[in-house]
PDB file of C-alpha atoms in Angstrom:
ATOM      1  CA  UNK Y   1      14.218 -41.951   3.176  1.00 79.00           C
ATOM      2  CA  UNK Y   2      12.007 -45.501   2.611  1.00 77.00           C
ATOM      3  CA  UNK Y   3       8.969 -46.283   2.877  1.00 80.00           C
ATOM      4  CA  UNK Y   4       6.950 -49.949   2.484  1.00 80.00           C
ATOM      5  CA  UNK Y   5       4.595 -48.465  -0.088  1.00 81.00           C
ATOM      6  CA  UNK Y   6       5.439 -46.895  -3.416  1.00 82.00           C
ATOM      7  CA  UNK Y   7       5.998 -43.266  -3.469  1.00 84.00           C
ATOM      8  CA  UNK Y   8       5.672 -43.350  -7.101  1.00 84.00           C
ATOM      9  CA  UNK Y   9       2.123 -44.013  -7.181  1.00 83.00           C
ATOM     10  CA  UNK Y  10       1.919 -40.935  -4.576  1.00 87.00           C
ATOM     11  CA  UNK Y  11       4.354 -38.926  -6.518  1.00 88.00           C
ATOM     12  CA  UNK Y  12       4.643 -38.797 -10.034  1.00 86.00           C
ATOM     13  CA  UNK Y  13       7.066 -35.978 -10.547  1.00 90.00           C
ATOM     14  CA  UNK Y  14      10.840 -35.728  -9.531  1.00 92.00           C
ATOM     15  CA  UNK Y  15       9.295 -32.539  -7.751  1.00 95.00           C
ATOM     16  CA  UNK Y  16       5.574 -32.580  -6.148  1.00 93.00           C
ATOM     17  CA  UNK Y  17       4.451 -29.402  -4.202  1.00 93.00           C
ATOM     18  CA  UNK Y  18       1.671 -30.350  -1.490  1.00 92.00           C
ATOM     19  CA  UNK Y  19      -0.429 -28.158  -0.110  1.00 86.00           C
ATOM     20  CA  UNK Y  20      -4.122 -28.065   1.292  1.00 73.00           C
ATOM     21  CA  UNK Y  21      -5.821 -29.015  -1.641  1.00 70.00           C
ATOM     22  CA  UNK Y  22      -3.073 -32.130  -2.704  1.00 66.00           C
ATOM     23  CA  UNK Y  23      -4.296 -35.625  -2.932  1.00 55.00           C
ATOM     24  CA  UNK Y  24      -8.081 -35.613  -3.275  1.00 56.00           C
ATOM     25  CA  UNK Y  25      -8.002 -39.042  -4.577  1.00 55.00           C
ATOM     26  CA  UNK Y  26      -7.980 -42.047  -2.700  1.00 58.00           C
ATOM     27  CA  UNK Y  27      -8.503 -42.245   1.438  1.00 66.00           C
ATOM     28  CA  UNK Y  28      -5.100 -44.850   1.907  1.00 67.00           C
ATOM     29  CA  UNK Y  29      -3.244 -42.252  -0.827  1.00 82.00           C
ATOM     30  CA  UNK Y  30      -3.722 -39.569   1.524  1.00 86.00           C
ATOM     31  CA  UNK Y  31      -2.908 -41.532   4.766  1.00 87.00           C
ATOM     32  CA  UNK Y  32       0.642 -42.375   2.827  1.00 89.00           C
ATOM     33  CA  UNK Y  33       0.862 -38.462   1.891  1.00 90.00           C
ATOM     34  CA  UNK Y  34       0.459 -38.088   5.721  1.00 90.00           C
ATOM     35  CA  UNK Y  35       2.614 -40.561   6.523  1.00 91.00           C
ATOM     36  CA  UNK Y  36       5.632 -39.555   4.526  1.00 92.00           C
ATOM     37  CA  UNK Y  37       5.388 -35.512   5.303  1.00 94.00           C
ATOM     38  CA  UNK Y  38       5.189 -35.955   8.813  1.00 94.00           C
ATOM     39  CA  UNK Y  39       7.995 -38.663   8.727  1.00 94.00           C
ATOM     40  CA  UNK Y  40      10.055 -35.471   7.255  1.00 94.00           C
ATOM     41  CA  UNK Y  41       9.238 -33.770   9.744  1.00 95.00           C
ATOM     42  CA  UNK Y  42      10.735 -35.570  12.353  1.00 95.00           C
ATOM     43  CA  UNK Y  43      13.316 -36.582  10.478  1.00 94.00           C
ATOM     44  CA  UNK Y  44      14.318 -32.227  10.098  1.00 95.00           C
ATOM     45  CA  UNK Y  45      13.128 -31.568  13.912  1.00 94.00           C
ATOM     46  CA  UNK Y  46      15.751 -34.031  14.832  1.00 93.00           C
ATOM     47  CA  UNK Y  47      18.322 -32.757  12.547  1.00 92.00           C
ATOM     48  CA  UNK Y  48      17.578 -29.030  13.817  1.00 91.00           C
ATOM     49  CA  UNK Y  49      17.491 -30.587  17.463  1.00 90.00           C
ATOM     50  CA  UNK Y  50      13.871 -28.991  17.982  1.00 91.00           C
ATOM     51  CA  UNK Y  51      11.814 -30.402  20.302  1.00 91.00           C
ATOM     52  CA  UNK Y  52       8.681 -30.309  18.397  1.00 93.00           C
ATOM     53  CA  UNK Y  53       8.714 -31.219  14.263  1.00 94.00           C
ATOM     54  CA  UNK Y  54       7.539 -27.682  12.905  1.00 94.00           C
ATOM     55  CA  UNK Y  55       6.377 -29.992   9.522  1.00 95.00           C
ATOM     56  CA  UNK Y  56       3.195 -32.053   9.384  1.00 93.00           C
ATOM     57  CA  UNK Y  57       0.242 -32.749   7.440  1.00 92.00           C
ATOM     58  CA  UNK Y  58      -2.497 -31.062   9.771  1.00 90.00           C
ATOM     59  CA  UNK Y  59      -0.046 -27.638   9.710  1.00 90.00           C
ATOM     60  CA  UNK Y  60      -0.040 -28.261   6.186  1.00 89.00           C
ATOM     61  CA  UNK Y  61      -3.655 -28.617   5.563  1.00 84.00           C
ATOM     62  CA  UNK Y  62      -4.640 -25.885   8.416  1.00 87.00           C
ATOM     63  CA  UNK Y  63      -2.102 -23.352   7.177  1.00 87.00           C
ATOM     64  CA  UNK Y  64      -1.606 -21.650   3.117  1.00 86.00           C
ATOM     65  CA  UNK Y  65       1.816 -23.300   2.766  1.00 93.00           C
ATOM     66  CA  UNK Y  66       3.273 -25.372   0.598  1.00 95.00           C
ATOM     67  CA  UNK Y  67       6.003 -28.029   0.440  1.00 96.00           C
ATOM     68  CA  UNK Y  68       8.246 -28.899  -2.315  1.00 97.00           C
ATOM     69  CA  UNK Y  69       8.783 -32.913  -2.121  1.00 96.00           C
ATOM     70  CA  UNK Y  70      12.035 -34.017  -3.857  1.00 95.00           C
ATOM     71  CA  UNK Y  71      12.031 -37.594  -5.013  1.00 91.00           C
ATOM     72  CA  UNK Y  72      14.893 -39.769  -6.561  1.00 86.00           C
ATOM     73  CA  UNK Y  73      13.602 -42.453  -8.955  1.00 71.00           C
ATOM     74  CA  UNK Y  74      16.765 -43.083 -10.794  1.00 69.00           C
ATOM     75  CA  UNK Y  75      15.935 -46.446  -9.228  1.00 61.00           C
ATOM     76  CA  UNK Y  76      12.330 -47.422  -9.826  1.00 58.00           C
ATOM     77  CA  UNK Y  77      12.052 -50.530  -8.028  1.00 62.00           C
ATOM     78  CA  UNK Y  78      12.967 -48.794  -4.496  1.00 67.00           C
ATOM     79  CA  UNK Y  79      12.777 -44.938  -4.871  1.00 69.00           C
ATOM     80  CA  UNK Y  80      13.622 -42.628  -2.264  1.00 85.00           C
ATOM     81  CA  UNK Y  81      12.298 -39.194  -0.999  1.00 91.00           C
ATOM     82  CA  UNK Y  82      15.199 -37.095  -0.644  1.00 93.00           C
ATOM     83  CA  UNK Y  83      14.265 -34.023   1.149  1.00 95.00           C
ATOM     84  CA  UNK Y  84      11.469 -30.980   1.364  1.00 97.00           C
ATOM     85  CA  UNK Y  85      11.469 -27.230   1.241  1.00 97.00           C
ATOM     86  CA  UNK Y  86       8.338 -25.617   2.732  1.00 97.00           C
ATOM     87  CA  UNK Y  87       7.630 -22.080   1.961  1.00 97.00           C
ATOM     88  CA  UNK Y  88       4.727 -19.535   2.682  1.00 95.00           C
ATOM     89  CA  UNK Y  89       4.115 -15.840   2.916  1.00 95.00           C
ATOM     90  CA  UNK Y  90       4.261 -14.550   6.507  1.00 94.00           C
ATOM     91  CA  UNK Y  91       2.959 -10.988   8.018  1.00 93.00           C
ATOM     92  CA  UNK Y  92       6.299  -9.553   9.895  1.00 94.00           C
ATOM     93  CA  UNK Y  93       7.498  -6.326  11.330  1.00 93.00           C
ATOM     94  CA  UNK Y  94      10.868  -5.979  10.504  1.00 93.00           C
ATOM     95  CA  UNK Y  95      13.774  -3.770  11.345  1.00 91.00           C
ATOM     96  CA  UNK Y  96      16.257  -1.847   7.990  1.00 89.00           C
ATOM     97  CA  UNK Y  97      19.430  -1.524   8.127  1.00 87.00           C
ATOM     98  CA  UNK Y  98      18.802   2.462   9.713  1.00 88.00           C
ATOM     99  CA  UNK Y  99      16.623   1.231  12.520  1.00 88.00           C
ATOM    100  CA  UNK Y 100      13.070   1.797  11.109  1.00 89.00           C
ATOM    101  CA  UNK Y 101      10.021  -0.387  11.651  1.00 89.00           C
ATOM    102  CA  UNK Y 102       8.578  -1.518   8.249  1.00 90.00           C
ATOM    103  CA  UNK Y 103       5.969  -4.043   8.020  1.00 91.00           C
ATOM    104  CA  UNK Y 104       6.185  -6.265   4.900  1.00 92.00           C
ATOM    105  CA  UNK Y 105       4.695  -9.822   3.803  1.00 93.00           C
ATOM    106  CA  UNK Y 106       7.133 -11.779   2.045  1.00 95.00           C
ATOM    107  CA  UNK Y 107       7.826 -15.371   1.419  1.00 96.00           C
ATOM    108  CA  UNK Y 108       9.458 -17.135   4.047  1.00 97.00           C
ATOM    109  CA  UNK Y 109      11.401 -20.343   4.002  1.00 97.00           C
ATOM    110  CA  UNK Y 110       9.888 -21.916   6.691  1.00 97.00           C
ATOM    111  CA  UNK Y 111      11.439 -25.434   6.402  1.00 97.00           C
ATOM    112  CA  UNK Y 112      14.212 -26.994   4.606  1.00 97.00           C
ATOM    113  CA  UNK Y 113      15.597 -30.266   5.068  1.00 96.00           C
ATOM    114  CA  UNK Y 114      17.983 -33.160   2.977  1.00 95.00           C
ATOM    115  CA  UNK Y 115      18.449 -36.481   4.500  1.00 92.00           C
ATOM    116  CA  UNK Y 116      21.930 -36.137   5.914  1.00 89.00           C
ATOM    117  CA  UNK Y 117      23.665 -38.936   4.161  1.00 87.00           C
ATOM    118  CA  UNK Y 118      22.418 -37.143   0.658  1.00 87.00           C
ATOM    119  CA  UNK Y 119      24.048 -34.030   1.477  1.00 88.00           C
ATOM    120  CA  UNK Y 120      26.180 -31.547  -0.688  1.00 88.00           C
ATOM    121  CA  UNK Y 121      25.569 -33.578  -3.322  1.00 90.00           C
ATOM    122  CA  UNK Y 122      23.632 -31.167  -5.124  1.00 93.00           C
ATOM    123  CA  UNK Y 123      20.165 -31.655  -4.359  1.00 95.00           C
ATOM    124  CA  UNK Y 124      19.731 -29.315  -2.131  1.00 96.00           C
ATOM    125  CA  UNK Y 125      20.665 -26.411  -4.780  1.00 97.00           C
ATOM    126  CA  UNK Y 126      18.000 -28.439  -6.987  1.00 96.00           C
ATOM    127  CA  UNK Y 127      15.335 -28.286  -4.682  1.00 97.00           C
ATOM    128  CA  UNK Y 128      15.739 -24.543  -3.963  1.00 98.00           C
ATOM    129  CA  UNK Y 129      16.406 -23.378  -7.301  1.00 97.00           C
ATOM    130  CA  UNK Y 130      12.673 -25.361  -8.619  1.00 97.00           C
ATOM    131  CA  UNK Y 131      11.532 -23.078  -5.836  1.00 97.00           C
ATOM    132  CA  UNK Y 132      12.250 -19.975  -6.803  1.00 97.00           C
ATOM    133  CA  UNK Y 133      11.526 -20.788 -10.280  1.00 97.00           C
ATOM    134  CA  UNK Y 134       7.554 -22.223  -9.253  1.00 96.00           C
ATOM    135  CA  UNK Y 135       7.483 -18.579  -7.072  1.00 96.00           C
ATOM    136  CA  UNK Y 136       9.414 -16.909  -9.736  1.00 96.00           C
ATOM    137  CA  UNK Y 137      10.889 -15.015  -6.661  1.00 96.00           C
ATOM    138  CA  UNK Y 138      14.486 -13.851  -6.207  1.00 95.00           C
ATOM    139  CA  UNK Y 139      16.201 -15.516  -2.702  1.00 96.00           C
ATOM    140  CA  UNK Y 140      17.182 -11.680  -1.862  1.00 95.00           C
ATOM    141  CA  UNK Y 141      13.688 -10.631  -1.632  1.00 95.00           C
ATOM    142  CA  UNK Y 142      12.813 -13.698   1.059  1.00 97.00           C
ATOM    143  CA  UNK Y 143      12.727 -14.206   4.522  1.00 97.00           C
ATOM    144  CA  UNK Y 144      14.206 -16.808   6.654  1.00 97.00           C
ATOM    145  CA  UNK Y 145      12.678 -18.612   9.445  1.00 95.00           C
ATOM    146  CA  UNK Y 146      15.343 -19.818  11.918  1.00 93.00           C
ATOM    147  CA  UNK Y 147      18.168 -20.502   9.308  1.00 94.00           C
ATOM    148  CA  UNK Y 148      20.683 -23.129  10.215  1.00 92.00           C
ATOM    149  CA  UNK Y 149      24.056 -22.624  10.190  1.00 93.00           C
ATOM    150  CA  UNK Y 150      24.022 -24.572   7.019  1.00 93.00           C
ATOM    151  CA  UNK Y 151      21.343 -22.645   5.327  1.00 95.00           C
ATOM    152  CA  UNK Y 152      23.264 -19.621   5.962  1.00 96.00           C
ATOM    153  CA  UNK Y 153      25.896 -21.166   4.486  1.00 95.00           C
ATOM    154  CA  UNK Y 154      24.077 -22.263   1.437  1.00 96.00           C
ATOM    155  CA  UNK Y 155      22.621 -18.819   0.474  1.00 97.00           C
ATOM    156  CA  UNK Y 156      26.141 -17.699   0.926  1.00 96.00           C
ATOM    157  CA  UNK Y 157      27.535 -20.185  -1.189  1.00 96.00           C
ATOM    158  CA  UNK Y 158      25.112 -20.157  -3.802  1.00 96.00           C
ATOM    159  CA  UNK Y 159      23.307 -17.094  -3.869  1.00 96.00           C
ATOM    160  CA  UNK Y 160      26.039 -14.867  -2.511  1.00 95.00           C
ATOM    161  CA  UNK Y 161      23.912 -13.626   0.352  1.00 96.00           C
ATOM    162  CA  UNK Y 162      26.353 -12.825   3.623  1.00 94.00           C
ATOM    163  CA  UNK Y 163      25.150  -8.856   4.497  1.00 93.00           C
ATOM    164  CA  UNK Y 164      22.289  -9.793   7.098  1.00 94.00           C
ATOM    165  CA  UNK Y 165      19.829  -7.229   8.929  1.00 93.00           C
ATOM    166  CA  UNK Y 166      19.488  -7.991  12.570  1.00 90.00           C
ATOM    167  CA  UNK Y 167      15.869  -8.489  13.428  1.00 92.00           C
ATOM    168  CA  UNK Y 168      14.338  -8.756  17.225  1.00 89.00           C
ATOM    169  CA  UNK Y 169      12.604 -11.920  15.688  1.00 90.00           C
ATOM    170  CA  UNK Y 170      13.532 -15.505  14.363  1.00 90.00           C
ATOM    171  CA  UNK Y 171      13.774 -14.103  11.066  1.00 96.00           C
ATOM    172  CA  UNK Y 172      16.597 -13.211   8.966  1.00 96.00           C
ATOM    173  CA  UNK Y 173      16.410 -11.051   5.896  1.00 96.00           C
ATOM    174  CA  UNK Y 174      19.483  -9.536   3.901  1.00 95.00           C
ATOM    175  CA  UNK Y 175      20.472  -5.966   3.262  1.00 90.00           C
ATOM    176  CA  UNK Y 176      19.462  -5.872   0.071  1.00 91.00           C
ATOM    177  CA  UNK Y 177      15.697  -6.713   1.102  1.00 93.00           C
ATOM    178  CA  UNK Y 178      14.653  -3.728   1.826  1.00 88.00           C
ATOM    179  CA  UNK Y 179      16.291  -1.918  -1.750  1.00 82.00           C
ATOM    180  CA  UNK Y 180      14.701  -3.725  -4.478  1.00 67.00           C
ATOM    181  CA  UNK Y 181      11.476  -2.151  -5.115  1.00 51.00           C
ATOM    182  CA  UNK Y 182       9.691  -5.257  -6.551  1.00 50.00           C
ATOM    183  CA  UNK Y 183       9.687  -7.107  -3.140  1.00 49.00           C
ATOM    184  CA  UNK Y 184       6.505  -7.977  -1.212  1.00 48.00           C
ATOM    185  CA  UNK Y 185       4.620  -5.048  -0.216  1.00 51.00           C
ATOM    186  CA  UNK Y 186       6.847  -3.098   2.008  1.00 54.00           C
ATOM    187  CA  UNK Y 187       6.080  -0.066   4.402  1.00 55.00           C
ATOM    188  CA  UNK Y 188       6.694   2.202   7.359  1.00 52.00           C
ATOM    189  CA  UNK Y 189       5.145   1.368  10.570  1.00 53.00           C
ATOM    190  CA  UNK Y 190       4.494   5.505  11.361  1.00 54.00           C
ATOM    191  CA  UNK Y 191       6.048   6.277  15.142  1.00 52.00           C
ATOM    192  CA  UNK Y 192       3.412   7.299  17.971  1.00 50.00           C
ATOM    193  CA  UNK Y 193       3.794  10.738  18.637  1.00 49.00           C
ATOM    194  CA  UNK Y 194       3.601  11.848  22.024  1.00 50.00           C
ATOM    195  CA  UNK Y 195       1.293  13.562  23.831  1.00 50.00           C
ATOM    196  CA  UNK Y 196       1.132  17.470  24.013  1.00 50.00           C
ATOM    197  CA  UNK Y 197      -0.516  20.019  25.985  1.00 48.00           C
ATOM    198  CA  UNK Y 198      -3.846  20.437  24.948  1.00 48.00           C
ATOM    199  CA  UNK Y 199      -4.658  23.740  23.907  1.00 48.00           C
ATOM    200  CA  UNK Y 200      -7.925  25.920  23.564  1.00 46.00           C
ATOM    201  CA  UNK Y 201      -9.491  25.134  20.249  1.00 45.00           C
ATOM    202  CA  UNK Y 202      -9.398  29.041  18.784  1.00 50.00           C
ATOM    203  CA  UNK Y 203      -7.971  31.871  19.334  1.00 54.00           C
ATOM    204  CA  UNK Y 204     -11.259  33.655  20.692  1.00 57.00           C
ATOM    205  CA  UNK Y 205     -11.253  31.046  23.214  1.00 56.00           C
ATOM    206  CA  UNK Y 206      -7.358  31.488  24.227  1.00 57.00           C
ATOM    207  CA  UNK Y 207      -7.781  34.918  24.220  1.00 61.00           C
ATOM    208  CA  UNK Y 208     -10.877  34.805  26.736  1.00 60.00           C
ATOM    209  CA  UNK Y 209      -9.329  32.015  28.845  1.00 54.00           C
ATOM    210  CA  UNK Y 210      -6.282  34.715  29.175  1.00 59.00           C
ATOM    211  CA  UNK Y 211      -8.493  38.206  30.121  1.00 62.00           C
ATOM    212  CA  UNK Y 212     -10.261  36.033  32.827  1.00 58.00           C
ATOM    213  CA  UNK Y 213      -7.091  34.564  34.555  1.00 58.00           C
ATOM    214  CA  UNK Y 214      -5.511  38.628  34.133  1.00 58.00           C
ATOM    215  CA  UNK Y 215      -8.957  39.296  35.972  1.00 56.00           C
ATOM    216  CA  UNK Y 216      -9.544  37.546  38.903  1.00 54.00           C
ATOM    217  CA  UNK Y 217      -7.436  38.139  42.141  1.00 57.00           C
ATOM    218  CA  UNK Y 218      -5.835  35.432  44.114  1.00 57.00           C
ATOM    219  CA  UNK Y 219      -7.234  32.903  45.486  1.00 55.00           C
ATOM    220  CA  UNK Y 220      -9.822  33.054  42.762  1.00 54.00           C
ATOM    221  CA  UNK Y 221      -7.429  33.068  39.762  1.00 53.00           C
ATOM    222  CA  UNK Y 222      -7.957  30.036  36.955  1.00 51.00           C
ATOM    223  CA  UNK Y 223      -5.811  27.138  37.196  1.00 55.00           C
ATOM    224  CA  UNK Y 224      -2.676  27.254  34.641  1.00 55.00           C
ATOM    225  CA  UNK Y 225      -3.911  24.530  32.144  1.00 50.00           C
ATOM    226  CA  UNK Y 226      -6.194  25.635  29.557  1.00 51.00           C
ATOM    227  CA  UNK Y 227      -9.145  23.267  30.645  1.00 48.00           C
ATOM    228  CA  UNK Y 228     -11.171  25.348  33.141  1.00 48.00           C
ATOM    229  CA  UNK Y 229     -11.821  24.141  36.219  1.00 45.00           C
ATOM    230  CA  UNK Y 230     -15.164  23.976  37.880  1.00 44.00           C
ATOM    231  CA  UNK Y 231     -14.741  26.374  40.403  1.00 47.00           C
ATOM    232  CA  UNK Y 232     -14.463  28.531  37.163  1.00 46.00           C
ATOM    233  CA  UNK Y 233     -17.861  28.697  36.697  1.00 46.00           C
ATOM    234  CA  UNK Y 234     -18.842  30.030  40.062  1.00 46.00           C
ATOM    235  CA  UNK Y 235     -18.582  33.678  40.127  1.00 46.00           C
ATOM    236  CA  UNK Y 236     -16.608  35.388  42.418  1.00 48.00           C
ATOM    237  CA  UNK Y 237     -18.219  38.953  42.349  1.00 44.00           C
ATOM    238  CA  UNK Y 238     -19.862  41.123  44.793  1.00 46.00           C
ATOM    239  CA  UNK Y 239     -22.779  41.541  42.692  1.00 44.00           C
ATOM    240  CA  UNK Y 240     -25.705  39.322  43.775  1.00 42.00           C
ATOM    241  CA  UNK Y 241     -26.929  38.843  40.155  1.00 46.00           C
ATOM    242  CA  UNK Y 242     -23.703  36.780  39.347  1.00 46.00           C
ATOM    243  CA  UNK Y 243     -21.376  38.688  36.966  1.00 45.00           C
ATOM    244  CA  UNK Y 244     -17.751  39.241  37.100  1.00 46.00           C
ATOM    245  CA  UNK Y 245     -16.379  42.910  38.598  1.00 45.00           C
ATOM    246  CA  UNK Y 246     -15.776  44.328  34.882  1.00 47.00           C
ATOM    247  CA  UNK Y 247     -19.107  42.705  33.244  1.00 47.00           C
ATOM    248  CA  UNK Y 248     -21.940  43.987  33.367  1.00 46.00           C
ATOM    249  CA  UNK Y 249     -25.632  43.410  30.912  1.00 48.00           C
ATOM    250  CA  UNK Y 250     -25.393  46.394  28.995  1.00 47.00           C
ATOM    251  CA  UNK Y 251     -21.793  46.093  28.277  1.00 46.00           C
ATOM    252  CA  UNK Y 252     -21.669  42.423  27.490  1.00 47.00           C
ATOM    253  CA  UNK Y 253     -20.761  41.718  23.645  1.00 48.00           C
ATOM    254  CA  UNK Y 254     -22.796  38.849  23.925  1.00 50.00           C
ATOM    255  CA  UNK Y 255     -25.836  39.247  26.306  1.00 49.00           C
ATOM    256  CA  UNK Y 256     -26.831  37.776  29.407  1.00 50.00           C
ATOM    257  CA  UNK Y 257     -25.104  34.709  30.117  1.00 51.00           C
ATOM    258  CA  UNK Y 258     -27.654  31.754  30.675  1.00 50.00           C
ATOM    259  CA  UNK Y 259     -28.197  30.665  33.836  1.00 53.00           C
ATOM    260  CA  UNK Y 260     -27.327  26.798  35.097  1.00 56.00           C
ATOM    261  CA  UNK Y 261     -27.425  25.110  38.248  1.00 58.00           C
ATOM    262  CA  UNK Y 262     -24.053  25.024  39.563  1.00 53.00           C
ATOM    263  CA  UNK Y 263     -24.172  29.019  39.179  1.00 57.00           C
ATOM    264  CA  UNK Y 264     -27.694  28.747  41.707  1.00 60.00           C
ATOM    265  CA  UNK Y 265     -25.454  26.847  43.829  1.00 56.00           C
ATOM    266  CA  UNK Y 266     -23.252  28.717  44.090  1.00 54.00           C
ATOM    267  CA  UNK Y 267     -25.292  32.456  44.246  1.00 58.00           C
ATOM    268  CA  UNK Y 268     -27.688  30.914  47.045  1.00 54.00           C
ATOM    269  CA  UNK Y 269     -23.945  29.819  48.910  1.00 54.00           C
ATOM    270  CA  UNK Y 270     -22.838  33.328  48.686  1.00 54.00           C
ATOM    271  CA  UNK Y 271     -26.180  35.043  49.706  1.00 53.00           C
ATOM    272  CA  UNK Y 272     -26.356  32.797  52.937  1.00 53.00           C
ATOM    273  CA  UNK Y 273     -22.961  33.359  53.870  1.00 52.00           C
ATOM    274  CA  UNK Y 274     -23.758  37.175  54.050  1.00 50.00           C
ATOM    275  CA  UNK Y 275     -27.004  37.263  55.131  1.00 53.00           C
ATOM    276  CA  UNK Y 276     -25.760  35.407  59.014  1.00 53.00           C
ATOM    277  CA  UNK Y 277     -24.713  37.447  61.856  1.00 49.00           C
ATOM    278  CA  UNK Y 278     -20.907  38.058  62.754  1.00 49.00           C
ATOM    279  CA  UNK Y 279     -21.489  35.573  65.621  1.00 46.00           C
ATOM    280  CA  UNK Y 280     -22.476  32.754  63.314  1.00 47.00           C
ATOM    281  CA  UNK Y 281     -26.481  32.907  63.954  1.00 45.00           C
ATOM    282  CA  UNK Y 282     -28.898  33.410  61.658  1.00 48.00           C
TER     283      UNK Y 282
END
């Protein structure tokens, strides 16, 4: 790919790597940066028939990525830009080869592109191999975003990687991914358990809760679940002074239970439902 201004004076290396902080220098440098990374970008949208380049110079500068510029200035009087890689490390919940969520960070090839006419011709291989060397990071141990069927069949070629994971995502990562101990931070996403019967919190409690429902006659007995109801707490005794049939204050482990307000409701209930007439006067 050409441009009308010198990419030499932009890029002094065979390989540059641009990210956020790349060319503080001069205002019209940085419009030509601009210029030429978003020109990639279209140029690899269009080759990956996307409808939307995925590579620019605001992603670049708004995201912690970088991009690995490949020039060829074997001819110094016109030199060409032959193609980008763009990398960066990327949160992802992924899937192993048994079926287990994992959540892991690794670095993700999240761009790759050669001009089409400069293809299999080697600079491809020299691009991604500078890569891994910058990263010092082993291909096995990355993620890819989206591969082409060409990238696929580069790693394959290259880096003998063919044994995929499927993943519910864009990404693919190979089997051996998830082996290697040394890869990006890897580790199980724990499975929500599901939700039990809740149960009395000791076993004085379980044991009372059990004595009162043996206790009470029908229709008065406690519901089944172990949370008491309210209607617990209104007595259902003869007794005007509101205990139970086999309680009574001298026998009581515990003393006189206090008195609350639903228990007055209920006692003052009782006592006016005895105290009218069989014909329903007062």
């Amino acid at each position: 790919m050409e441009f009308s201004f010198d990419v030499n004076q932009l890029f002094t290396d065979r390989v540059s790597v641009i990210e956020q902080r790349f060319g503080s220098g001069r205002s019209d440098h940085q419009d030509q940066i601009a210029e030429v990374v978003n020109e990639l970008g279209k140029a690899s949208a269009k080759a990956q028939k996307l409808t939307a380049p995925i590579t620019s110079m605001s992603k670049l500068q708004s995201q912690k990525h970088q991009l690995f510029l490949l020039k060829d200035d074997e001819d110094r009087r016109r030199p060409v830009i032959l193609g980008f890689l763009k990398v960066g490390y990327k949160k992802l919940f992924l899937l192993d080869r048994h079926g287990v969520h994992v959540e892991a960070e690794p670095l993700c090839v999240l761009d790759f592109y050669i001009a089409e006419s400069l293809q299999r011709s080697g600079y491809g291989l020299e691009l991604f191999e500078f890569m891994l060397q910058h990263k010092h990071m082993d291909p096995v141990l990355m993620a890819y975003d989206r591969p082409s069927p060409k990238l696929l069949s580069f790693l394959s070629k290259h880096f003998s990687l063919t044994q995929t994971v499927p993943q519910v995502n864009n990404f693919v990562v190979f089997e051996d991914f998830f082996l290697n101990k040394s890869a990006a931070p890897v580790r199980k996403v724990p499975t929500k358990k599901a939700d039990g019967e809740i149960k009395p919190y000791s076993s004085m409690e379980r044991e009372e809760f059990h004595q009162e429902r043996r206790s009470l006659p029908w229709p008065f007995e406690l519901p089944r679940s172990p949370h008491r109801s309210i209607s617990s707490k209104c007595p259902h005794s003869d007794s005007s002074r509101g205990l139970s049939p086999q309680e009574s204050p001298s026998s009581s482990p515990r003393g006189p239970r206090s008195q609350s307000p639903l228990m007055d409701t209920c006692r003052v209930r009782r006592t006016s439902s005895l105290n009218r007439s069989p014909l329903g006067f007062p």
